[in-house]
Amino acid sequence: MSDDTPTPSADGAITREALALAAFDHLVAKAPGFRSRPGQREMAAHIAATLAGVRLGDESVSGEAGQPDRGIAVVQAGTGVGKSAAYAATVIPLALAQQKRVIISTATVALQEQLIAKDLPALSAALPQPFAFALAKGRGRYVCRLKLDQLGGGDPAHADLFDTEEGASAATADKWQERARHYNQWAQMLDQGDWDGDRDRLDEQPDPGLWAPVAAERHTCTARHCPSYNGCSYYQARAKLAQAQVIVVNHDLLLSTLGLHALPNPQDCYLVFDEAHHLGQVAQGQFTAHVDLMRTQWLDRLPRAVEEVASAIAHTPGADVAQLAKDLKGAIGDLARLAMARIGNLPGWGERRPDAPPVTDRFEGGVLPEGWLEVVMRMQATASALLKVSEAIASQLKANARENPGDAARCAQLYSRLGGFAPRLQNAQETAALWTQGMGDGQPPLAKWLEAGVQHGLVTLTAHACPLQPGSLLSYHLWKQVRGAVVTSASLVTCGGFTHFLHESGLAWDAAVATREVQSPFDHARQGRLIVEQTQADPREVDSYTREMLGLLMDDLRQVKRGALVLFTSRAQMAQAQALLERGEHARLRERVLVQGEASRTVLLRRHAQRVSDGEPSILFGLQSFGEGLDLPGELCEWVFITKLPFASPSDPVSQARADWLKSQGRDPFVELVVPATGARLLQWTGRALRSETDEAVVVCYDPRLLRQSYGRRMLQGLPPYRLQRRQHGVVTDV
């Protein structure tokens, strides 16, 4: 810091607050091209005040309840506030002064790239105390050199060790010879220094079936005991992380590695969760278990693998592995037969098209049909027994490698062979364990469902289970470990408050939370208009509403002179719009339209920008992923057309189960869950319109419920103060 910057004392919270704010002010004053934005210092001040009393690691002190001092700043930062500079310029200097580290977790690759390539380098150059930063990736993004060398020989026998979801029958000799050519090429690139083993750095992204057999994974890794450890791409990346004071990561990786020591201990570092509105959904996904009920050939190969590995180290398994594998395959087969009998009774299953999406069949209340529980319990018991045998052999292999370094290479190869079965056993055991859980003590049941479909002419069938309350998961697994954090996004406030987000993220009852809503610096009433169409058709009447909406949309698209974005709520709806563009009177519009899925997102945005730059109209058609994180400033997006309020799919089994649970408690899931979640998505979608203080744009929502229904007016409370207008029969009036 500069000479007049406060320094932290051992117990001076005020000094720490002043230090953090002084660092932010230094950035504003010294960073080239940086300008202070309205609301940005407000956000920085709130973060500094909230984290001022936080004690990390060894310096933590106990409060009256025996808990260390904690602080969690929850900040809704409107578009244009510049939230990344606000949190980075306060939290990072605070951490550096205490010789602590910072983890910044995001939901999207785009924000990670922005932080690594732009924001953090600029901040490090501007601060008196520079810092090192790095991007953390999951182990599976790196190649395993041991597997690469094993499979590079093209021996089909190795396919049984690392076969992917396509099944061992697909691993023909010719196919594995072709794969071996790729693997040998990658090995040569590693040896020559032309590649660092990071999948994302390959010129062409490999097919998942090609990558999976050689991807690094925890269950097949002996770490420092591996003969390829010194050249291991994953551990080389870990070494760089160890030198970084700031680590950028995604929410999935952070949650999946809690307790595994892959990242700094949450108790001993500051955490920043950007794009935090995704936390609940990510947590739900992390704790969902599933098992494949159709492809069980791997169980035929498991006994031989266990026998050969155990014999190689003179280990005697404590159970009859061949019988256990047979019993597990039988239990999974019995469950598959029960499931297919149930699926076969679903309307239309027998007439399904090969390209039809999978169907889901949920067990209401999480209650399994009569006769199912015994089968599931058998599956759990046998999978658990096989896991116990595998873990015992794995422990012996690690001990042998540790005690006899000369035998470490052989032990690593044996470990990798056996470890390939562990994730499948865990999937079976975890799914079965969740399926055996029921209601009790007033706690919500789990969502349990089947998913079935057809791929490449073969029936697919999986069993799934998921806890219903993401907030409870996050509270127990994450927030209990966190002492100092910033939680931020442009869409934490929905329907006028933080309530929905705090419950979904597990922070509703956390005394350490301090919320602040920082308004966008944009003059929304001057820069933008929100026009709500008053259609004659009710949006609940899908066919008639879609016909009317698409007719209005086509008329509006003719008014586009530069850039526009059309957001659809379903792929079918977008396909209908595309089909309409192929017809005579609308055909001239087709050449202006770029549709999500026709090319990669990067290519579509490049084409869009080029067209607008050339003075041509360009219109993007997209789904939910285009409604969030898409930055199209100025002429690139002067219109945003929202075809319908973005309610989530009513067929989602987890949402259905949560709704049923709330109803059983006398509560209204539509009010508590559906409306706030839809309001948050609508806030994101409308946020594509204005990206700077000089932008001007119009948002058109064709769904009249935004004005007609009380829940629509609740959603409006959470939107920026656009100039609100109603359009009916082509006449626009202010509301």
XYZ file of C-alpha atoms in Angstrom:
735
model
C 0.000 0.000 0.000
C 0.972 3.661 -0.183
C 2.614 5.264 2.864
C -0.661 6.651 4.233
C -2.565 3.390 3.840
C -3.704 1.992 7.221
C -2.129 -1.242 8.353
C -3.979 -3.977 10.187
C -3.567 -4.361 13.921
C -4.027 -7.619 15.760
C -7.502 -6.722 16.975
C -8.466 -3.597 15.057
C -11.491 -4.199 12.868
C -11.712 -0.508 12.026
C -8.134 -0.607 10.724
C -8.965 -3.508 8.451
C -12.039 -1.753 7.112
C -9.961 1.346 6.399
C -7.279 -0.762 4.711
C -9.765 -2.393 2.366
C -11.375 0.916 1.406
C -8.003 2.593 0.977
C -7.024 -0.154 -1.463
C -10.175 0.468 -3.484
C -9.571 4.224 -3.509
C -5.975 3.629 -4.597
C -7.232 1.612 -7.557
C -9.651 4.362 -8.558
C -6.903 6.972 -8.373
C -4.001 5.062 -9.921
C -5.248 2.429 -12.356
C -4.932 3.554 -16.000
C -8.314 3.985 -17.641
C -10.196 3.150 -14.452
C -13.059 5.413 -13.465
C -15.187 5.414 -10.390
C -18.745 4.253 -10.989
C -21.823 5.207 -8.985
C -22.567 2.445 -6.522
C -19.173 0.808 -6.843
C -17.716 2.453 -3.744
C -20.974 1.742 -1.907
C -20.437 -1.926 -2.665
C -16.763 -1.750 -1.669
C -17.653 -0.026 1.610
C -20.271 -2.648 2.455
C -17.779 -5.450 1.792
C -15.077 -3.747 3.857
C -17.410 -3.172 6.804
C -18.783 -6.724 6.728
C -15.364 -8.388 6.589
C -13.672 -6.030 9.040
C -14.242 -8.262 12.064
C -13.609 -11.589 10.354
C -10.900 -13.806 11.814
C -9.433 -16.544 9.654
C -7.518 -19.693 10.528
C -5.258 -19.535 13.566
C -6.140 -15.936 14.412
C -9.834 -16.774 14.879
C -11.349 -15.839 18.210
C -14.381 -17.342 19.830
C -17.521 -15.372 20.425
C -20.084 -15.926 23.142
C -21.425 -18.998 21.362
C -17.956 -20.411 20.853
C -17.976 -19.554 17.139
C -15.256 -17.534 15.365
C -16.105 -14.054 14.106
C -17.725 -14.377 10.676
C -18.977 -12.021 8.002
C -20.821 -12.701 4.744
C -21.531 -9.676 2.519
C -24.477 -10.392 0.215
C -24.632 -7.749 -2.502
C -27.094 -7.300 -5.328
C -25.035 -5.249 -7.799
C -27.069 -3.844 -10.654
C -25.728 -3.993 -14.193
C -22.954 -1.453 -14.680
C -21.865 -1.229 -11.041
C -18.538 -2.944 -11.801
C -18.822 -5.557 -9.080
C -15.650 -7.490 -9.918
C -13.469 -4.425 -9.296
C -15.424 -3.596 -6.133
C -14.870 -6.980 -4.510
C -11.408 -7.709 -5.905
C -9.921 -4.325 -4.928
C -11.146 -4.684 -1.326
C -10.919 -8.399 -0.523
C -7.559 -9.152 -2.150
C -5.548 -6.416 -0.352
C -7.257 -7.405 2.907
C -6.159 -11.015 2.390
C -2.629 -10.078 1.352
C -2.185 -7.961 4.485
C -3.033 -11.031 6.582
C -1.013 -13.423 4.378
C -4.222 -15.225 3.475
C -5.625 -16.324 0.133
C -8.753 -15.550 -1.882
C -10.966 -17.936 -3.856
C -13.225 -16.340 -6.470
C -15.933 -18.739 -7.604
C -18.097 -18.148 -10.679
C -20.797 -20.001 -12.588
C -19.678 -19.344 -16.171
C -16.509 -19.773 -18.191
C -16.994 -16.278 -19.641
C -16.580 -14.603 -16.250
C -13.611 -16.796 -15.371
C -11.918 -15.749 -18.602
C -12.701 -12.085 -17.903
C -11.164 -12.308 -14.430
C -8.031 -14.179 -15.532
C -7.376 -12.266 -18.757
C -8.491 -8.758 -17.809
C -9.611 -7.860 -14.286
C -6.981 -9.565 -12.119
C -3.947 -8.592 -14.272
C -5.090 -4.953 -14.199
C -5.599 -5.004 -10.443
C -2.267 -6.724 -9.762
C -0.465 -4.109 -11.872
C -2.226 -1.220 -10.139
C -1.770 -2.254 -6.514
C 1.512 -1.517 -4.700
C 1.622 -5.171 -3.668
C 1.216 -7.375 -6.769
C -0.171 -10.865 -6.403
C -0.166 -14.175 -8.271
C -3.422 -15.646 -9.547
C -4.422 -18.882 -11.235
C -7.435 -20.706 -12.631
C -8.330 -23.985 -10.919
C -9.847 -26.763 -12.997
C -11.190 -30.163 -12.108
C -8.900 -33.153 -12.241
C -10.846 -34.575 -15.177
C -9.791 -31.653 -17.392
C -6.220 -33.025 -17.341
C -4.789 -36.106 -19.001
C -3.434 -38.994 -16.932
C -0.010 -39.829 -18.335
C -0.070 -43.321 -16.873
C -3.326 -44.165 -18.680
C -2.107 -42.432 -21.814
C 0.942 -44.663 -21.968
C -1.050 -47.804 -21.151
C -3.690 -47.189 -23.804
C -1.285 -45.853 -26.392
C -0.379 -49.416 -27.277
C -3.815 -49.897 -28.837
C -4.385 -53.192 -27.023
C -8.177 -53.815 -26.857
C -7.625 -55.642 -23.576
C -7.124 -52.279 -21.911
C -10.571 -51.192 -23.054
C -12.040 -53.291 -20.251
C -10.095 -51.260 -17.744
C -11.199 -47.836 -18.810
C -14.268 -48.365 -20.962
C -16.731 -45.491 -21.196
C -20.518 -45.319 -21.165
C -20.670 -46.611 -24.709
C -19.984 -50.077 -23.386
C -17.223 -52.594 -23.869
C -18.867 -54.074 -26.931
C -17.986 -50.912 -28.820
C -14.303 -51.295 -28.048
C -13.307 -53.227 -31.153
C -9.684 -53.694 -32.043
C -9.926 -51.291 -34.969
C -11.541 -48.642 -32.816
C -8.886 -48.905 -30.150
C -6.115 -48.784 -32.707
C -7.600 -45.507 -33.948
C -7.784 -44.199 -30.397
C -4.230 -45.302 -29.757
C -3.072 -43.052 -32.592
C -4.646 -40.069 -30.837
C -3.147 -41.078 -27.503
C 0.331 -41.503 -28.969
C 0.043 -38.090 -30.630
C -0.906 -36.504 -27.311
C 1.969 -38.269 -25.553
C 4.376 -36.924 -28.172
C 2.995 -33.395 -27.722
C 3.569 -33.704 -23.968
C 7.147 -34.940 -24.454
C 7.940 -32.103 -26.859
C 6.394 -29.429 -24.644
C 3.728 -28.584 -27.225
C 0.903 -29.339 -24.802
C 0.545 -29.130 -21.035
C -2.084 -31.875 -20.681
C -4.998 -29.477 -20.242
C -7.932 -30.640 -22.368
C -9.011 -27.052 -23.004
C -5.671 -26.272 -24.632
C -6.034 -28.811 -27.422
C -6.631 -27.209 -30.826
C -9.693 -29.411 -31.328
C -11.795 -30.500 -28.374
C -11.815 -34.327 -28.242
C -14.970 -36.390 -28.247
C -15.958 -37.383 -24.673
C -15.594 -41.050 -25.586
C -11.998 -40.444 -26.654
C -11.083 -38.332 -23.642
C -12.725 -40.230 -20.783
C -10.414 -43.292 -20.823
C -7.306 -41.129 -20.320
C -8.734 -38.407 -18.083
C -7.191 -38.044 -14.652
C -9.491 -39.083 -11.813
C -9.147 -39.413 -8.064
C -10.051 -43.105 -7.879
C -7.241 -44.199 -10.208
C -4.542 -41.859 -8.877
C -1.771 -42.751 -6.420
C -0.395 -39.203 -6.493
C 3.299 -39.049 -5.604
C 3.603 -42.843 -5.784
C 2.775 -42.834 -9.500
C 5.742 -43.308 -11.896
C 4.391 -40.418 -13.970
C 3.987 -38.071 -10.985
C 6.876 -35.737 -11.863
C 5.368 -35.083 -15.273
C 1.727 -35.158 -14.176
C -0.245 -32.361 -15.769
C -2.749 -32.195 -12.932
C -0.169 -31.979 -10.153
C 1.868 -29.437 -12.083
C -1.273 -27.302 -12.222
C -1.789 -27.910 -8.491
C 1.758 -26.689 -7.850
C 0.941 -23.412 -9.629
C -2.200 -23.073 -7.532
C -0.125 -23.473 -4.394
C 1.862 -20.361 -5.385
C -1.208 -18.258 -6.161
C -2.691 -15.818 -3.678
C -5.903 -15.615 -5.725
C -7.584 -18.689 -7.202
C -10.451 -18.527 -9.697
C -12.739 -21.555 -9.749
C -16.286 -22.518 -10.722
C -19.083 -23.285 -8.265
C -19.236 -26.955 -9.276
C -15.561 -27.598 -8.569
C -15.569 -25.698 -5.299
C -18.545 -27.626 -3.924
C -17.342 -30.990 -5.230
C -13.916 -30.647 -3.596
C -15.020 -29.575 -0.102
C -13.060 -31.710 2.353
C -10.686 -33.094 -0.288
C -7.931 -30.471 0.224
C -7.830 -29.656 -3.481
C -8.403 -25.968 -2.664
C -7.527 -23.825 0.373
C -9.560 -24.548 3.502
C -12.671 -22.304 3.478
C -11.988 -21.477 7.137
C -8.590 -20.042 6.276
C -9.299 -17.880 3.229
C -11.727 -15.302 1.887
C -14.305 -16.549 -0.596
C -16.079 -14.561 -3.282
C -19.103 -16.082 -4.987
C -19.879 -14.145 -8.164
C -22.938 -15.146 -10.210
C -24.136 -16.446 -6.850
C -27.748 -16.849 -7.965
C -26.626 -20.223 -9.394
C -25.498 -21.635 -6.038
C -28.734 -23.412 -5.155
C -29.022 -25.103 -8.530
C -25.360 -26.148 -8.489
C -25.699 -27.589 -4.994
C -28.762 -29.562 -6.075
C -26.771 -31.047 -8.944
C -23.784 -31.872 -6.754
C -25.855 -33.959 -4.373
C -27.912 -35.765 -7.006
C -27.091 -39.475 -7.345
C -27.840 -41.671 -10.344
C -27.069 -45.169 -11.594
C -27.296 -46.774 -15.031
C -29.650 -49.755 -14.871
C -29.034 -51.096 -18.381
C -25.282 -51.254 -18.939
C -23.786 -53.554 -16.331
C -21.117 -55.397 -18.341
C -18.469 -53.833 -16.118
C -19.602 -56.136 -13.297
C -18.590 -59.152 -15.403
C -15.036 -57.808 -15.519
C -14.782 -56.706 -11.895
C -14.042 -60.137 -10.282
C -11.108 -60.844 -12.589
C -9.648 -57.378 -12.011
C -9.947 -57.757 -8.230
C -8.451 -61.252 -8.322
C -5.449 -60.241 -10.432
C -4.716 -57.078 -8.446
C -5.147 -58.825 -5.083
C -2.922 -61.730 -6.170
C -0.231 -59.324 -7.327
C 0.140 -57.977 -3.789
C -0.651 -61.235 -1.926
C -3.877 -59.782 -0.554
C -6.841 -61.977 0.323
C -10.200 -60.244 -0.241
C -12.516 -60.449 2.745
C -15.491 -61.547 0.657
C -16.467 -63.608 -2.375
C -16.122 -60.909 -5.038
C -17.462 -63.049 -7.877
C -20.653 -63.793 -5.947
C -21.064 -60.173 -4.842
C -20.656 -58.939 -8.415
C -23.195 -61.506 -9.594
C -25.602 -60.463 -6.835
C -25.206 -56.754 -7.634
C -25.783 -57.345 -11.319
C -28.843 -59.395 -10.417
C -30.217 -56.649 -8.143
C -29.684 -53.979 -10.793
C -31.301 -56.263 -13.372
C -34.303 -56.867 -11.114
C -34.682 -53.122 -10.579
C -34.404 -52.523 -14.329
C -37.207 -55.022 -14.996
C -39.457 -53.375 -12.425
C -38.629 -49.968 -13.871
C -39.274 -50.957 -17.492
C -42.620 -52.495 -16.563
C -43.543 -49.161 -15.012
C -42.144 -47.100 -17.899
C -43.928 -49.320 -20.417
C -47.269 -48.271 -18.952
C -46.605 -44.583 -19.602
C -48.783 -43.108 -22.371
C -47.039 -43.115 -25.745
C -43.909 -45.017 -24.674
C -44.407 -47.737 -27.302
C -44.808 -45.172 -30.140
C -41.760 -43.052 -29.255
C -39.610 -41.675 -32.061
C -35.890 -42.516 -31.888
C -35.011 -38.812 -31.584
C -37.565 -38.103 -28.819
C -36.176 -36.727 -25.533
C -36.010 -39.047 -22.510
C -39.092 -39.441 -20.348
C -39.109 -39.137 -16.577
C -41.287 -41.001 -14.128
C -41.281 -39.681 -10.563
C -42.280 -41.507 -7.407
C -44.747 -39.217 -5.654
C -43.761 -38.419 -2.105
C -40.535 -40.345 -2.626
C -42.441 -43.560 -1.876
C -41.344 -46.661 -3.792
C -43.940 -49.176 -5.005
C -44.469 -52.369 -3.055
C -41.710 -54.888 -3.682
C -39.130 -52.336 -4.822
C -37.494 -51.614 -1.475
C -36.128 -55.139 -1.037
C -34.441 -54.962 -4.455
C -32.942 -51.544 -3.732
C -31.637 -52.688 -0.357
C -29.931 -55.663 -2.020
C -28.306 -53.290 -4.476
C -27.084 -51.063 -1.656
C -25.733 -53.950 0.424
C -23.809 -55.628 -2.396
C -22.419 -52.353 -3.768
C -21.274 -51.390 -0.253
C -19.607 -54.774 0.231
C -17.749 -54.485 -3.084
C -16.638 -50.966 -2.229
C -15.277 -52.214 1.092
C -13.240 -54.903 -0.688
C -11.914 -52.411 -3.241
C -11.007 -49.874 -0.569
C -9.090 -52.483 1.409
C -7.022 -53.440 -1.650
C -6.471 -49.767 -2.518
C -5.222 -49.047 1.005
C -2.805 -51.991 0.763
C -1.518 -50.754 -2.602
C -0.846 -47.290 -1.199
C 0.899 -48.758 1.828
C 3.082 -50.960 -0.372
C 4.054 -48.019 -2.577
C 4.877 -45.920 0.479
C 6.950 -48.612 2.191
C 8.686 -49.898 -0.952
C 9.389 -47.026 -3.377
C 10.941 -49.429 -5.851
C 7.555 -51.103 -6.272
C 5.604 -47.835 -6.546
C 5.299 -47.921 -10.331
C 3.760 -51.377 -10.337
C 1.412 -50.449 -7.494
C 0.273 -47.343 -9.360
C -0.652 -49.387 -12.421
C -2.564 -51.888 -10.310
C -4.305 -49.088 -8.444
C -5.426 -47.431 -11.660
C -6.848 -50.710 -12.924
C -8.971 -51.284 -9.844
C -9.886 -47.632 -9.347
C -11.745 -47.466 -12.639
C -14.587 -49.458 -11.085
C -14.965 -47.291 -7.963
C -17.164 -44.499 -9.401
C -19.674 -47.050 -10.736
C -19.847 -48.833 -7.407
C -20.287 -45.515 -5.628
C -23.072 -44.500 -8.005
C -24.937 -47.735 -7.277
C -24.392 -47.483 -3.529
C -25.263 -43.774 -3.195
C -28.373 -43.961 -5.371
C -29.651 -47.023 -3.546
C -28.949 -45.398 -0.173
C -30.996 -42.339 -1.122
C -33.798 -44.488 -2.540
C -34.119 -46.311 0.787
C -34.637 -43.040 2.644
C -38.231 -41.972 3.261
C -40.191 -39.383 5.174
C -39.580 -38.963 8.852
C -39.524 -36.323 11.588
C -41.315 -33.843 9.361
C -38.358 -33.583 6.990
C -39.035 -33.273 3.251
C -38.728 -36.496 1.242
C -36.185 -36.930 -1.501
C -36.991 -36.619 -5.163
C -36.756 -40.095 -6.706
C -37.333 -40.776 -10.366
C -36.564 -42.887 -13.410
C -35.372 -41.575 -16.758
C -35.750 -43.638 -19.919
C -35.050 -43.082 -23.583
C -33.578 -44.570 -26.738
C -30.068 -43.883 -28.048
C -28.591 -45.510 -31.130
C -31.417 -48.024 -31.097
C -30.787 -49.107 -27.501
C -32.992 -48.384 -24.503
C -31.397 -46.209 -21.806
C -32.624 -46.351 -18.224
C -31.273 -44.567 -15.157
C -32.429 -44.208 -11.556
C -32.013 -40.848 -9.805
C -32.362 -39.364 -6.323
C -31.890 -35.865 -4.995
C -32.472 -33.972 -1.714
C -35.130 -31.273 -2.065
C -33.638 -28.341 -0.171
C -30.454 -26.886 -1.687
C -30.295 -24.318 1.107
C -29.935 -27.027 3.738
C -27.186 -28.702 1.719
C -25.234 -25.461 1.372
C -25.726 -24.517 5.009
C -24.327 -27.823 6.225
C -21.595 -28.504 3.676
C -20.395 -24.970 2.841
C -21.406 -22.102 5.086
C -20.514 -23.830 8.359
C -16.916 -23.793 7.151
C -16.869 -20.229 5.797
C -15.728 -17.287 7.936
C -15.397 -14.455 5.444
C -17.209 -14.240 2.108
C -18.706 -11.975 -0.527
C -21.815 -13.254 -2.295
C -22.858 -11.205 -5.298
C -24.778 -11.129 -8.562
C -26.952 -8.799 -10.597
C -30.025 -10.918 -9.795
C -30.138 -11.827 -6.111
C -33.161 -9.632 -5.502
C -36.318 -11.050 -6.996
C -39.877 -9.750 -6.587
C -38.436 -6.874 -4.564
C -36.418 -8.750 -1.919
C -33.564 -11.116 -1.001
C -35.835 -13.695 0.653
C -35.930 -16.263 -2.149
C -32.187 -16.184 -2.766
C -31.270 -16.415 0.925
C -33.457 -19.493 1.393
C -32.199 -21.215 -1.770
C -28.554 -20.544 -0.897
C -28.749 -21.577 2.762
C -28.147 -18.096 4.190
C -31.653 -17.227 5.409
C -30.895 -17.894 9.088
C -27.170 -17.089 9.116
C -26.454 -14.257 11.561
C -23.221 -13.402 9.725
C -25.113 -12.232 6.621
C -25.308 -8.519 5.785
C -27.326 -7.686 2.646
C -27.073 -4.605 0.445
C -28.796 -3.726 -2.829
C -26.600 -1.453 -4.961
C -28.522 0.201 -7.749
C -27.352 0.230 -11.358
C -25.893 3.563 -12.496
C -28.012 3.389 -15.665
C -30.953 5.727 -16.140
C -33.325 2.960 -17.124
C -36.349 5.222 -17.521
C -34.455 7.347 -20.042
C -32.346 4.683 -21.740
C -34.871 1.863 -22.016
C -38.482 0.949 -22.488
C -40.287 -2.210 -21.423
C -43.295 -2.847 -23.666
C -45.760 -5.504 -22.517
C -47.947 -6.850 -25.313
C -51.623 -7.499 -24.515
C -52.346 -10.568 -26.609
C -55.867 -11.804 -27.110
C -54.787 -15.396 -26.565
C -54.047 -16.632 -23.065
C -50.404 -17.847 -22.813
C -51.719 -20.999 -21.146
C -53.407 -21.876 -24.443
C -50.096 -22.794 -26.028
C -51.069 -23.216 -29.688
C -53.232 -20.110 -30.068
C -50.861 -17.954 -28.038
C -47.802 -19.106 -29.989
C -49.479 -18.340 -33.332
C -50.443 -14.834 -32.208
C -47.096 -14.164 -30.537
C -45.080 -15.278 -33.572
C -47.136 -13.055 -35.869
C -46.412 -10.060 -33.642
C -42.749 -11.036 -33.425
C -42.372 -11.167 -37.198
C -43.850 -7.667 -37.481
C -41.443 -6.383 -34.827
C -38.396 -8.018 -36.416
C -38.981 -5.953 -39.544
C -38.317 -2.829 -37.446
C -34.831 -3.985 -36.423
C -32.131 -1.833 -38.022
C -29.091 -3.106 -36.156
C -28.758 -5.743 -33.411
C -31.547 -7.662 -31.659
C -31.951 -10.686 -29.393
C -34.998 -12.963 -29.295
C -35.279 -15.208 -26.230
C -37.454 -18.316 -26.380
C -38.665 -20.437 -23.488
C -38.402 -23.758 -25.321
C -36.613 -25.320 -28.243
C -39.972 -26.233 -29.813
C -41.092 -22.617 -29.683
C -37.860 -21.486 -31.341
C -38.264 -24.170 -34.032
C -41.754 -22.855 -34.832
C -40.319 -19.386 -35.312
C -37.643 -20.767 -37.617
C -40.268 -22.618 -39.662
C -42.269 -19.409 -40.012
C -39.200 -17.632 -41.390
C -39.017 -20.132 -44.232
C -42.414 -19.068 -45.574
C -42.977 -16.521 -48.344
C -43.888 -13.303 -46.577
C -41.252 -13.774 -43.852
C -38.491 -15.353 -45.941
C -36.588 -12.074 -46.297
C -36.125 -11.993 -42.524
C -34.425 -15.413 -42.474
C -31.109 -14.121 -43.773
C -30.954 -11.703 -40.842
C -31.384 -14.404 -38.196
C -28.654 -16.379 -36.417
C -30.018 -19.335 -34.440
C -28.446 -20.852 -31.330
C -27.123 -24.299 -32.218
C -26.382 -23.559 -35.881
C -22.788 -22.803 -34.871
C -20.849 -22.369 -31.656
C -21.752 -19.437 -29.463
C -18.422 -17.765 -30.219
C -18.934 -18.056 -33.981
C -22.529 -16.781 -33.813
C -21.531 -13.724 -31.779
C -18.654 -12.995 -34.154
C -20.984 -13.146 -37.164
C -23.524 -10.994 -35.344
C -20.946 -8.321 -34.515
C -19.629 -8.313 -38.086
C -23.090 -7.844 -39.572
C -23.877 -4.941 -37.264
C -20.476 -3.410 -37.964
C -21.249 -3.628 -41.696
C -24.488 -1.727 -41.150
C -26.737 -4.759 -41.609
C -29.538 -5.872 -39.267
C -28.700 -8.995 -37.281
C -31.052 -10.946 -35.029
C -30.007 -13.659 -32.569
C -32.436 -16.437 -31.665
C -31.577 -18.079 -28.339
C -32.737 -20.017 -25.292
C -32.028 -19.664 -21.570
C -28.225 -19.712 -21.915
C -28.418 -16.684 -24.213
C -30.543 -14.893 -21.619
C -27.686 -14.770 -19.143
C -24.091 -13.632 -19.406
C -24.420 -12.398 -22.992
C -22.729 -8.990 -23.255
C -23.977 -7.124 -26.342
C -23.380 -3.410 -25.774
C -24.553 -0.521 -27.941
C -25.829 -1.303 -31.417
C -25.273 -5.032 -30.921
C -28.523 -5.227 -28.957
C -31.047 -2.437 -29.376
C -34.017 -4.788 -29.021
C -34.723 -7.714 -26.676
C -37.827 -9.751 -27.496
C -39.101 -12.087 -24.748
C -41.551 -14.568 -26.210
C -43.045 -15.728 -22.904
C -42.404 -15.441 -19.170
C -39.488 -17.835 -18.498
C -41.161 -20.317 -16.166
C -39.117 -23.461 -15.573
C -40.278 -26.695 -17.170
C -43.170 -28.138 -15.147
C -41.893 -31.645 -15.910
C -38.699 -31.263 -13.852
C -38.922 -34.066 -11.246
C -37.099 -32.145 -8.510
C -39.329 -29.090 -8.904
C -42.399 -31.333 -8.885
C -41.245 -33.055 -5.704
C -40.529 -29.734 -3.976
C -43.954 -28.442 -4.977
C -45.682 -31.556 -3.617
C -43.805 -31.252 -0.343
C -44.798 -27.598 0.127
C -48.423 -28.405 -0.667
C -48.381 -31.156 1.956
C -47.303 -28.506 4.457
C -50.149 -26.190 3.504
C -47.847 -23.827 1.603
C -48.067 -22.456 -1.938
C -45.146 -23.584 -4.152
C -46.173 -21.216 -6.941
C -45.816 -18.219 -4.645
C -42.754 -19.455 -2.744
C -40.717 -21.031 -5.536
C -42.052 -20.557 -9.046
C -42.717 -16.822 -9.096
C -39.417 -15.749 -7.439
C -37.360 -18.091 -9.644
C -39.111 -16.847 -12.783
C -38.629 -13.256 -11.651
C -34.898 -13.868 -11.291
C -34.680 -15.293 -14.820
C -36.732 -12.394 -16.193
C -34.322 -9.956 -14.535
C -31.428 -11.687 -16.288
C -33.228 -11.678 -19.641
C -34.142 -8.002 -19.537
C -30.578 -7.263 -18.411
C -29.286 -8.099 -21.890
C -30.722 -4.759 -23.119
C -28.601 -2.093 -21.399
C -24.893 -2.738 -20.918
C -23.518 0.801 -20.535
C -24.598 4.331 -19.594
C -24.854 5.276 -23.276
C -26.951 2.323 -24.492
C -30.561 2.737 -25.537
C -32.786 -0.292 -26.021
C -36.336 -1.579 -26.040
C -37.502 -4.769 -24.299
C -40.695 -6.311 -25.657
C -42.435 -8.980 -23.584
C -45.274 -10.679 -25.427
C -46.691 -12.271 -22.277
C -49.615 -10.145 -21.000
C -49.509 -11.813 -17.584
C -46.697 -9.453 -16.620
C -49.342 -6.724 -16.262
C -52.573 -8.664 -15.921
C -51.665 -11.026 -13.084
C -50.673 -10.155 -9.521
C -47.639 -12.461 -9.767
C -46.570 -10.617 -12.929
C -46.665 -7.338 -11.041
C -44.559 -8.982 -8.305
C -41.955 -9.827 -10.951
C -42.037 -6.222 -12.174
C -41.057 -5.079 -8.681
C -37.741 -6.843 -9.114
C -36.932 -5.287 -12.508
C -35.066 -2.005 -13.069
C -37.301 1.077 -13.482
C -37.707 1.000 -17.256
C -40.300 3.231 -18.834
C -43.187 0.792 -18.695
C -45.634 0.678 -21.581
C -48.625 -1.413 -22.665
C -49.248 -2.336 -26.328
C -52.645 -3.468 -27.573
C -53.769 -3.710 -31.192
C -50.568 -1.896 -32.165
C -51.231 1.102 -29.891
C -48.576 1.838 -27.247
C -49.475 3.699 -24.044
C -47.604 4.408 -20.825
C -48.546 2.417 -17.736
